[in-house]
Amino acid sequence: MRCKVLLGVLTYLTLAGCEAPLVLDDVEQARKQAIHRTDRIQAAASLGDKVLLSGIGFILNSNDSASTWKRTQPVQMPSFIGAAICPNGLQAAVSAEKQVWISIDNGEAWQINDLNTDEAPQFISCGPNNKLWVAASFSTLFSSEDGGEKWKEKTFDEDLIFTYIKFFDQQNGVIVGEFGSVYTTEDGGETWMLKEQRVPNEFFPLAVSYLDRQHGWIGGSNGVIFHTDDGGNTWEKEQTGSMAPIYGLSASALGVYAVGDFGTFLERRTVNNEVAKWGRSTLFETRSYLRALAPLGNDGIVLAGGAGTLQVLRKDSSGELVVVNKGEK
């Protein structure tokens, strides 16, 4: 009996000695990367060489036009849904937890500011005068003139969601919201006027981008994009050739682009002065959604979304966009 016990112990020790050690080096290395495979990037903002991306539980900063990234991952894991960069360099990210995170040192440190509201924030932007604006549910706006420390709340008492706000200069701005509603201001946001002509079919805007006061694009479900060239007095539906929901739009001197579900990346082009048409880019393939995009000056664009997808595209010598950085996957 004693021999059997001894034999059993020796067998166990032999098997234990043959078991391969658990190696976590690759896991630790992945954690140190700025971009993770599980990242869900929700919003992007850019100004000069500075780029700010925000996502579910993290913020990414770049000070070299999206060449390298710094990651901030708060212990609280807030769900960041919007990003903005002010002309004075202030960076801001708004979260579903009704907080605005502010950095004045390019993302090295962040200050948390509560909106103290029952409404759900949807979008954040910064005007030419460095005034921050947050669009929210129940036709509510928040504004801050002191870098996010104090917030002024304004509601239109309408049961609709505002999803976009932008100021073109210190006086003129636009809000876009649920049911195709478009509001404009000419006095810095003190008063707002509802446009008589709404976006057709009580459209819900999932993505909005204005190039200037006259030219804007609004995207939504089933690949639908509407365009105005008269400041929202009229809207025209544009053919995209896609049925994927449009989650992000970018209109700048670089061009007009859209991103959406199933890796959708669309570019709007005008050839030989013909009617502008949307076409799907084949520069890269991803099965994940794309939601965030922002121009990199006049020669590049950054776009990002789920599963840690982050792409940087720049124009080559022929003026065509090419992939220069596939991001960390």
Short mmCIF file of C-alpha atoms in Angstrom, two decimals:
data_model
loop_
_atom_site.label_atom_id
_atom_site.label_comp_id
_atom_site.label_asym_id
_atom_site.label_seq_id
_atom_site.Cartn_x
_atom_site.Cartn_y
_atom_site.Cartn_z
CA MET A 1 0.00 0.00 0.00
CA ARG A 2 2.84 2.33 0.92
CA CYS A 3 4.50 1.70 -2.45
CA LYS A 4 1.30 2.64 -4.30
CA VAL A 5 1.05 5.95 -2.43
CA LEU A 6 4.68 6.75 -3.14
CA LEU A 7 4.21 5.90 -6.81
CA GLY A 8 1.18 8.19 -6.97
CA VAL A 9 3.11 11.10 -5.47
CA LEU A 10 5.99 10.63 -7.89
CA THR A 11 3.58 10.50 -10.84
CA TYR A 12 1.90 13.78 -9.74
CA LEU A 13 5.25 15.54 -9.33
CA THR A 14 6.37 14.33 -12.75
CA LEU A 15 3.19 15.60 -14.45
CA ALA A 16 3.34 18.90 -12.60
CA GLY A 17 6.89 19.39 -13.69
CA CYS A 18 5.90 18.88 -17.35
CA GLU A 19 3.10 21.48 -17.30
CA ALA A 20 3.99 24.57 -19.35
CA PRO A 21 4.23 27.82 -17.34
CA LEU A 22 1.50 30.40 -17.97
CA VAL A 23 3.07 33.23 -19.96
CA LEU A 24 1.36 36.63 -19.62
CA ASP A 25 4.00 38.72 -21.37
CA ASP A 26 1.87 39.19 -24.49
CA VAL A 27 -1.13 40.20 -22.39
CA GLU A 28 0.87 42.78 -20.46
CA GLN A 29 2.41 44.10 -23.66
CA ALA A 30 -1.04 44.52 -25.20
CA ARG A 31 -2.23 46.47 -22.18
CA LYS A 32 0.63 48.92 -22.61
CA GLN A 33 -0.43 49.71 -26.17
CA ALA A 34 -2.40 52.90 -26.70
CA ILE A 35 -5.08 51.11 -28.72
CA HIS A 36 -6.68 47.86 -27.59
CA ARG A 37 -8.49 45.21 -29.63
CA THR A 38 -11.61 45.64 -27.49
CA ASP A 39 -11.79 49.44 -27.81
CA ARG A 40 -15.04 51.04 -28.93
CA ILE A 41 -14.16 54.50 -30.22
CA GLN A 42 -17.18 56.79 -30.34
CA ALA A 43 -16.09 60.32 -31.24
CA ALA A 44 -13.24 62.33 -32.78
CA ALA A 45 -12.13 65.95 -32.84
CA SER A 46 -9.12 67.64 -34.41
CA LEU A 47 -7.47 71.05 -34.59
CA GLY A 48 -4.11 71.56 -36.22
CA ASP A 49 -1.83 68.71 -35.18
CA LYS A 50 -3.99 67.85 -32.16
CA VAL A 51 -6.43 64.94 -32.30
CA LEU A 52 -8.78 63.74 -29.58
CA LEU A 53 -10.62 60.41 -29.67
CA SER A 54 -13.04 59.30 -26.97
CA GLY A 55 -14.60 55.90 -26.37
CA ILE A 56 -16.15 53.56 -23.86
CA GLY A 57 -13.85 53.89 -20.86
CA PHE A 58 -10.89 55.74 -22.39
CA ILE A 59 -9.52 58.82 -24.15
CA LEU A 60 -6.81 58.91 -26.83
CA ASN A 61 -4.70 62.01 -27.52
CA SER A 62 -2.29 62.79 -30.33
CA ASN A 63 -0.15 65.91 -30.66
CA ASP A 64 1.48 64.88 -33.93
CA SER A 65 -1.44 64.60 -36.34
CA ALA A 66 -2.40 61.02 -35.39
CA SER A 67 1.11 59.55 -35.72
CA THR A 68 1.37 58.53 -32.05
CA TRP A 69 -1.20 58.23 -29.27
CA LYS A 70 -1.43 58.66 -25.51
CA ARG A 71 -4.09 56.65 -23.67
CA THR A 72 -6.02 57.80 -20.60
CA GLN A 73 -8.17 55.11 -18.99
CA PRO A 74 -9.94 56.34 -15.83
CA VAL A 75 -10.73 53.86 -13.08
CA GLN A 76 -14.40 54.92 -13.31
CA MET A 77 -14.54 53.68 -16.96
CA PRO A 78 -16.92 56.44 -18.12
CA SER A 79 -18.71 56.02 -21.45
CA PHE A 80 -17.35 58.94 -23.47
CA ILE A 81 -19.63 59.82 -26.38
CA GLY A 82 -18.31 63.18 -27.60
CA ALA A 83 -15.07 65.09 -28.12
CA ALA A 84 -14.09 68.70 -28.80
CA ILE A 85 -10.95 70.85 -29.08
CA CYS A 86 -11.11 74.60 -28.56
CA PRO A 87 -9.01 77.21 -30.41
CA ASN A 88 -7.11 77.89 -27.15
CA GLY A 89 -6.06 74.22 -26.96
CA LEU A 90 -8.54 73.11 -24.30
CA GLN A 91 -9.77 69.55 -24.89
CA ALA A 92 -13.13 68.24 -23.72
CA ALA A 93 -14.91 64.89 -23.67
CA VAL A 94 -18.53 64.40 -22.60
CA SER A 95 -19.77 61.14 -21.11
CA ALA A 96 -23.09 59.33 -20.81
CA GLU A 97 -22.61 59.74 -17.05
CA LYS A 98 -23.38 63.47 -17.57
CA GLN A 99 -19.85 64.67 -16.97
CA VAL A 100 -17.49 66.79 -19.03
CA TRP A 101 -13.81 65.95 -18.74
CA ILE A 102 -11.45 68.88 -19.40
CA SER A 103 -7.72 68.96 -20.17
CA ILE A 104 -5.62 72.09 -20.66
CA ASP A 105 -2.30 70.23 -21.11
CA ASN A 106 -2.93 68.05 -24.18
CA GLY A 107 -4.38 65.17 -22.20
CA GLU A 108 -1.75 64.86 -19.48
CA ALA A 109 -4.32 65.59 -16.76
CA TRP A 110 -8.10 65.73 -16.72
CA GLN A 111 -10.59 67.61 -14.55
CA ILE A 112 -14.11 66.19 -14.09
CA ASN A 113 -17.08 68.58 -14.23
CA ASP A 114 -20.66 67.49 -13.54
CA LEU A 115 -23.49 68.84 -15.68
CA ASN A 116 -25.95 68.28 -12.79
CA THR A 117 -28.89 67.43 -15.02
CA ASP A 118 -31.50 64.77 -15.58
CA GLU A 119 -31.05 65.05 -19.35
CA ALA A 120 -28.80 62.81 -21.44
CA PRO A 121 -25.90 64.57 -23.22
CA GLN A 122 -25.41 63.67 -26.89
CA PHE A 123 -22.76 65.94 -28.39
CA ILE A 124 -20.10 68.49 -27.41
CA SER A 125 -18.46 71.25 -29.44
CA CYS A 126 -16.41 74.39 -28.88
CA GLY A 127 -17.01 77.73 -30.58
CA PRO A 128 -14.46 80.13 -32.07
CA ASN A 129 -14.61 82.11 -28.80
CA ASN A 130 -13.65 78.99 -26.76
CA LYS A 131 -17.18 78.62 -25.41
CA LEU A 132 -18.18 75.01 -24.82
CA TRP A 133 -21.60 73.70 -25.84
CA VAL A 134 -23.33 70.40 -25.04
CA ALA A 135 -26.47 69.22 -26.85
CA ALA A 136 -28.78 66.94 -24.86
CA SER A 137 -32.21 65.34 -24.60
CA PHE A 138 -35.47 67.24 -24.09
CA SER A 139 -34.23 70.07 -26.35
CA THR A 140 -31.63 71.06 -23.76
CA LEU A 141 -28.37 72.95 -24.22
CA PHE A 142 -25.50 73.51 -21.81
CA SER A 143 -22.87 76.19 -22.27
CA SER A 144 -19.70 77.14 -20.40
CA GLU A 145 -17.57 80.25 -20.78
CA ASP A 146 -14.96 79.30 -18.16
CA GLY A 147 -13.51 76.09 -19.52
CA GLY A 148 -16.19 73.79 -18.18
CA GLU A 149 -16.17 74.74 -14.50
CA LYS A 150 -19.64 76.31 -14.55
CA TRP A 151 -22.47 75.39 -16.89
CA LYS A 152 -25.54 77.33 -17.94
CA GLU A 153 -28.58 75.25 -18.86
CA LYS A 154 -31.19 76.22 -21.45
CA THR A 155 -34.18 74.17 -22.59
CA PHE A 156 -36.70 74.76 -25.37
CA ASP A 157 -39.28 72.64 -23.52
CA GLU A 158 -39.74 70.36 -26.52
CA ASP A 159 -39.73 66.57 -26.21
CA LEU A 160 -36.96 66.03 -28.73
CA ILE A 161 -33.29 65.13 -28.65
CA PHE A 162 -30.59 67.53 -29.82
CA THR A 163 -27.73 65.59 -31.43
CA TYR A 164 -25.51 68.35 -32.87
CA ILE A 165 -24.47 71.94 -32.23
CA LYS A 166 -21.90 74.08 -33.99
CA PHE A 167 -20.92 77.76 -34.05
CA PHE A 168 -19.43 79.15 -37.25
CA ASP A 169 -18.38 82.39 -35.57
CA GLN A 170 -19.18 84.11 -32.28
CA GLN A 171 -22.73 84.96 -33.34
CA ASN A 172 -23.96 82.36 -35.82
CA GLY A 173 -24.65 78.74 -34.93
CA VAL A 174 -26.87 75.76 -35.70
CA ILE A 175 -28.54 72.95 -33.74
CA VAL A 176 -29.87 69.76 -35.32
CA GLY A 177 -32.21 67.41 -33.52
CA GLU A 178 -34.91 64.78 -33.57
CA PHE A 179 -37.89 64.95 -35.98
CA GLY A 180 -35.73 66.75 -38.56
CA SER A 181 -35.59 69.91 -36.47
CA VAL A 182 -32.99 72.60 -37.25
CA TYR A 183 -32.48 75.72 -35.13
CA THR A 184 -30.25 78.68 -35.91
CA THR A 185 -28.96 81.63 -33.90
CA GLU A 186 -27.53 84.98 -34.94
CA ASP A 187 -26.83 86.36 -31.46
CA GLY A 188 -24.37 83.91 -29.96
CA GLY A 189 -26.99 81.49 -28.69
CA GLU A 190 -29.13 83.91 -26.70
CA THR A 191 -32.10 83.18 -28.95
CA TRP A 192 -32.78 80.39 -31.44
CA MET A 193 -35.19 80.14 -34.35
CA LEU A 194 -36.68 76.89 -35.64
CA LYS A 195 -36.31 76.50 -39.40
CA GLU A 196 -39.69 76.29 -41.11
CA GLN A 197 -38.43 73.59 -43.46
CA ARG A 198 -37.45 70.51 -41.46
CA VAL A 199 -35.39 67.61 -42.75
CA PRO A 200 -37.97 65.36 -44.49
CA ASN A 201 -39.75 62.41 -42.89
CA GLU A 202 -39.16 63.56 -39.30
CA PHE A 203 -35.59 62.42 -39.80
CA PHE A 204 -33.52 61.33 -36.78
CA PRO A 205 -29.94 62.56 -37.28
CA LEU A 206 -27.37 59.98 -36.23
CA ALA A 207 -24.56 62.09 -37.72
CA VAL A 208 -24.26 65.75 -38.74
CA SER A 209 -21.52 67.93 -40.17
CA TYR A 210 -21.60 71.49 -41.51
CA LEU A 211 -18.87 72.89 -43.71
CA ASP A 212 -20.12 76.45 -43.20
CA ARG A 213 -23.38 78.27 -42.51
CA GLN A 214 -24.84 77.27 -45.87
CA HIS A 215 -23.58 73.75 -46.49
CA GLY A 216 -24.44 70.84 -44.21
CA TRP A 217 -24.99 67.08 -44.30
CA ILE A 218 -27.16 64.90 -42.06
CA GLY A 219 -26.98 61.10 -41.98
CA GLY A 220 -29.18 58.43 -40.45
CA SER A 221 -30.54 54.91 -40.81
CA ASN A 222 -30.49 52.88 -44.04
CA GLY A 223 -27.59 54.84 -45.50
CA VAL A 224 -29.68 58.01 -45.89
CA ILE A 225 -27.89 61.37 -46.18
CA PHE A 226 -29.57 64.74 -46.70
CA HIS A 227 -27.74 67.87 -47.87
CA THR A 228 -28.49 71.58 -47.68
CA ASP A 229 -26.71 74.34 -49.58
CA ASP A 230 -28.90 77.20 -48.35
CA GLY A 231 -28.49 77.07 -44.59
CA GLY A 232 -31.26 74.54 -43.97
CA ASN A 233 -34.04 76.26 -45.88
CA THR A 234 -34.25 73.22 -48.14
CA TRP A 235 -32.90 69.67 -47.94
CA GLU A 236 -32.11 67.21 -50.72
CA LYS A 237 -31.68 63.47 -50.30
CA GLU A 238 -28.42 62.17 -51.76
CA GLN A 239 -27.91 58.65 -53.10
CA THR A 240 -25.23 56.79 -51.15
CA GLY A 241 -25.62 53.29 -52.57
CA SER A 242 -25.51 51.93 -49.02
CA MET A 243 -28.10 50.62 -46.58
CA ALA A 244 -25.77 50.82 -43.57
CA PRO A 245 -26.64 53.34 -40.83
CA ILE A 246 -24.50 56.47 -41.04
CA TYR A 247 -22.80 57.08 -37.68
CA GLY A 248 -20.32 59.84 -38.53
CA LEU A 249 -19.86 62.69 -41.02
CA SER A 250 -16.99 65.06 -41.72
CA ALA A 251 -17.19 68.09 -44.00
CA SER A 252 -14.02 70.16 -44.31
CA ALA A 253 -11.62 71.59 -46.87
CA LEU A 254 -10.38 68.02 -47.32
CA GLY A 255 -13.78 66.87 -48.58
CA VAL A 256 -17.00 65.28 -47.32
CA TYR A 257 -16.87 61.77 -45.83
CA ALA A 258 -19.21 59.45 -43.98
CA VAL A 259 -18.73 56.33 -41.87
CA GLY A 260 -21.19 53.77 -40.56
CA ASP A 261 -21.99 50.20 -39.69
CA PHE A 262 -20.26 47.17 -41.26
CA GLY A 263 -17.06 49.11 -41.92
CA THR A 264 -18.80 51.61 -44.20
CA PHE A 265 -16.56 54.48 -45.39
CA LEU A 266 -18.07 56.77 -48.02
CA GLU A 267 -16.61 59.68 -49.96
CA ARG A 268 -18.62 62.38 -51.73
CA ARG A 269 -17.14 63.37 -55.07
CA THR A 270 -17.93 65.76 -57.89
CA VAL A 271 -16.46 64.86 -61.27
CA ASN A 272 -16.44 67.28 -64.21
CA ASN A 273 -18.91 69.60 -62.46
CA GLU A 274 -21.56 66.89 -62.43
CA VAL A 275 -23.94 66.19 -59.55
CA ALA A 276 -21.97 65.02 -56.53
CA LYS A 277 -22.10 61.28 -55.86
CA TRP A 278 -21.25 59.13 -52.90
CA GLY A 279 -19.01 56.10 -53.34
CA ARG A 280 -17.69 53.46 -50.97
CA SER A 281 -13.95 53.42 -50.38
CA THR A 282 -12.08 50.13 -50.76
CA LEU A 283 -8.89 51.35 -49.11
CA PHE A 284 -9.32 48.94 -46.22
CA GLU A 285 -11.73 46.34 -44.91
CA THR A 286 -13.20 45.90 -41.44
CA ARG A 287 -16.27 44.06 -40.20
CA SER A 288 -16.63 46.43 -37.27
CA TYR A 289 -18.64 49.62 -37.22
CA LEU A 290 -17.00 52.99 -37.88
CA ARG A 291 -18.31 55.94 -35.90
CA ALA A 292 -15.61 58.59 -35.38
CA LEU A 293 -13.82 60.64 -38.01
CA ALA A 294 -12.02 63.98 -38.18
CA PRO A 295 -9.89 65.80 -40.78
CA LEU A 296 -6.13 66.07 -40.39
CA GLY A 297 -5.55 69.47 -41.94
CA ASN A 298 -6.21 69.58 -45.67
CA ASP A 299 -4.45 66.35 -46.58
CA GLY A 300 -5.60 63.60 -44.23
CA ILE A 301 -8.35 62.06 -42.16
CA VAL A 302 -8.58 59.78 -39.13
CA LEU A 303 -11.47 57.36 -38.71
CA ALA A 304 -12.20 54.89 -35.93
CA GLY A 305 -14.83 52.61 -34.43
CA GLY A 306 -15.30 49.25 -32.79
CA ALA A 307 -12.80 46.43 -32.16
CA GLY A 308 -9.97 48.93 -31.83
CA THR A 309 -10.30 50.02 -35.45
CA LEU A 310 -8.27 53.17 -36.12
CA GLN A 311 -7.17 54.23 -39.60
CA VAL A 312 -5.18 57.23 -40.78
CA LEU A 313 -5.48 58.18 -44.45
CA ARG A 314 -3.55 60.88 -46.28
CA LYS A 315 -3.50 62.24 -49.81
CA ASP A 316 -0.64 61.12 -52.02
CA SER A 317 1.02 63.12 -54.79
CA SER A 318 -1.95 62.47 -57.08
CA GLY A 319 -4.43 63.79 -54.53
CA GLU A 320 -5.89 60.37 -53.71
CA LEU A 321 -6.29 59.10 -50.14
CA VAL A 322 -4.04 56.22 -49.14
CA VAL A 323 -3.64 54.28 -45.91
CA VAL A 324 -0.56 55.43 -44.00
CA ASN A 325 -1.34 53.96 -40.60
CA LYS A 326 -3.52 50.95 -40.00
CA GLY A 327 -3.55 51.52 -36.26
CA GLU A 328 -2.70 48.97 -33.61
CA LYS A 329 -4.76 45.79 -33.99
#
